[in-house]
Short mmCIF file of C-alpha atoms in Angstrom, two decimals:
data_model
loop_
_atom_site.label_atom_id
_atom_site.label_comp_id
_atom_site.label_asym_id
_atom_site.label_seq_id
_atom_site.Cartn_x
_atom_site.Cartn_y
_atom_site.Cartn_z
CA MET T 17 -9.27 -20.23 -21.77
CA PRO T 18 -6.08 -21.69 -20.19
CA PRO T 19 -3.25 -22.94 -22.38
CA PRO T 20 -2.23 -26.74 -21.85
CA CYS T 21 0.52 -27.32 -19.71
CA PRO T 22 3.92 -27.54 -21.58
CA ARG T 23 5.06 -30.26 -19.21
CA CYS T 24 2.29 -32.66 -19.02
CA ALA T 25 -0.44 -31.43 -21.45
CA ALA T 26 -3.00 -31.08 -18.96
CA THR T 27 -5.69 -28.27 -19.16
CA ARG T 28 -6.61 -28.01 -15.48
CA LEU T 29 -4.80 -24.71 -14.91
CA ILE T 30 -5.14 -22.05 -12.35
CA ASN T 31 -4.53 -18.24 -13.43
CA LEU T 32 -1.92 -17.18 -10.67
CA ASP T 33 -2.91 -13.42 -11.02
CA THR T 34 -6.55 -14.05 -10.15
CA ALA T 35 -5.45 -16.60 -7.39
CA GLN T 36 -3.14 -13.82 -5.94
CA ARG T 37 -5.99 -11.08 -5.75
CA ILE T 38 -8.25 -13.51 -4.16
CA GLY T 39 -5.56 -14.58 -1.76
CA VAL T 40 -4.65 -11.24 -0.77
CA VAL T 41 -8.26 -10.09 -0.18
CA SER T 42 -8.68 -13.35 1.90
CA GLY T 43 -5.52 -12.78 3.84
CA CYS T 44 -6.52 -9.17 4.69
CA LEU T 45 -10.10 -10.17 5.80
CA VAL T 46 -8.62 -13.12 7.82
CA GLY T 47 -5.74 -11.01 9.34
CA GLY T 48 -8.20 -8.36 10.17
CA ALA T 49 -10.51 -10.58 11.99
CA ILE T 50 -7.52 -12.37 13.93
CA GLY T 51 -6.38 -8.75 14.79
CA ALA T 52 -9.57 -7.38 15.95
CA LEU T 53 -10.18 -10.60 18.04
CA ARG T 54 -6.84 -10.25 19.78
CA ALA T 55 -7.17 -6.55 20.48
CA THR T 56 -10.69 -7.09 22.13
CA ALA T 57 -9.97 -10.44 23.96
CA ALA T 58 -10.97 -10.09 27.72
CA THR T 59 -7.88 -10.12 29.88
CA GLN T 60 -10.02 -9.48 33.11
CA PRO T 61 -12.69 -11.62 34.92
CA LEU T 62 -15.94 -12.23 32.88
CA SER T 63 -18.05 -10.15 35.51
CA LEU T 64 -16.08 -7.04 34.95
CA ALA T 65 -15.61 -7.44 31.05
CA ALA T 66 -19.48 -7.82 30.77
CA ALA T 67 -20.11 -4.72 32.79
CA ARG T 68 -18.07 -2.58 30.46
CA PHE T 69 -19.78 -0.66 27.54
CA PRO T 70 -18.87 -2.86 24.38
CA LEU T 71 -18.17 0.34 22.14
CA ALA T 72 -15.21 1.28 24.52
CA LYS T 73 -13.43 -1.64 22.67
CA LEU T 74 -14.25 -0.38 19.18
CA PRO T 75 -10.84 1.74 18.64
CA ALA T 76 -9.02 -1.24 19.77
CA ALA T 77 -10.75 -3.64 17.51
CA ILE T 78 -10.29 -1.10 14.62
CA ILE T 79 -6.43 -0.63 15.25
CA GLY T 80 -6.26 -4.54 15.72
CA ALA T 81 -8.08 -5.23 12.49
CA VAL T 82 -6.05 -2.74 10.45
CA THR T 83 -2.56 -4.14 11.69
CA GLY T 84 -3.81 -7.71 11.37
CA GLY T 85 -5.04 -6.98 7.66
CA LYS T 86 -1.86 -5.37 6.71
CA SER T 87 0.28 -8.34 8.06
CA GLY T 88 -2.33 -10.71 6.30
CA VAL T 89 -1.51 -9.04 3.13
CA ARG T 90 2.13 -9.03 3.52
CA VAL T 91 2.25 -12.96 4.35
CA THR T 92 -0.17 -13.57 1.48
CA SER T 93 2.02 -11.47 -1.08
CA SER T 94 5.37 -12.94 0.07
CA LEU T 95 3.89 -16.52 -0.52
CA PHE T 96 2.79 -15.67 -3.97
CA ALA T 97 5.99 -13.84 -4.81
CA GLN T 98 7.74 -17.51 -4.41
CA TRP T 99 5.25 -19.23 -6.54
CA LEU T 100 5.16 -16.73 -9.37
CA PRO T 101 7.44 -17.64 -12.25
CA LEU T 102 9.80 -14.92 -13.52
CA GLY T 103 9.14 -13.05 -16.83
CA ALA T 104 6.34 -11.23 -18.39
CA GLY T 105 2.98 -12.89 -19.51
CA THR T 106 -0.13 -14.50 -17.66
CA PRO T 107 1.31 -16.94 -14.94
CA TRP T 108 -0.33 -20.34 -14.76
CA LEU T 109 -0.23 -23.24 -12.21
CA CYS T 110 -0.95 -26.60 -13.55
CA LEU T 111 -2.98 -28.55 -11.05
CA ALA T 112 -1.98 -31.96 -12.45
CA CYS T 113 1.88 -31.74 -12.23
CA GLY T 114 2.39 -28.46 -10.08
CA HIS T 115 4.26 -26.65 -12.89
CA THR T 116 4.37 -22.86 -12.94
CA PHE T 117 4.86 -21.17 -16.21
CA ARG T 118 3.95 -17.77 -18.18
CA GLN T 119 2.23 -17.66 -21.21
CA PRO T 120 3.44 -14.47 -23.10
CA HIS T 121 0.85 -11.73 -24.07
CA PRO T 122 -0.21 -11.76 -27.77
CA PRO T 123 1.26 -8.71 -29.59
CA LEU T 124 -1.05 -5.82 -29.97
CA ALA T 125 -2.83 -5.46 -33.31
CA ALA T 126 -1.61 -2.82 -35.58
CA ALA T 127 -3.32 0.53 -35.50
CA HIS T 128 -5.02 1.75 -38.45
#
């Protein structure tokens, strides 16, 4: 259950830790798809490209996907690094006013 925003008291908040994980995975997938597409793009006339065996481009597609995936992760991580507030605790983003803040973690219960 998200806490209310300290600035506007709205309860429509997004947990930025979860959003960052989803964003990094999405950036990896999209970057990988773009990298594989660029690596296997036909640079010769269509008749010559159609005559080639498709598995011949598989190593280039894999290398392009890995490289594109890594750059997608880097870009997404750097974007979230700018949005995350400093400090410890769970980061939240208010959808009403755009305020980012951290809710401190509750203290651990005493062990008996």
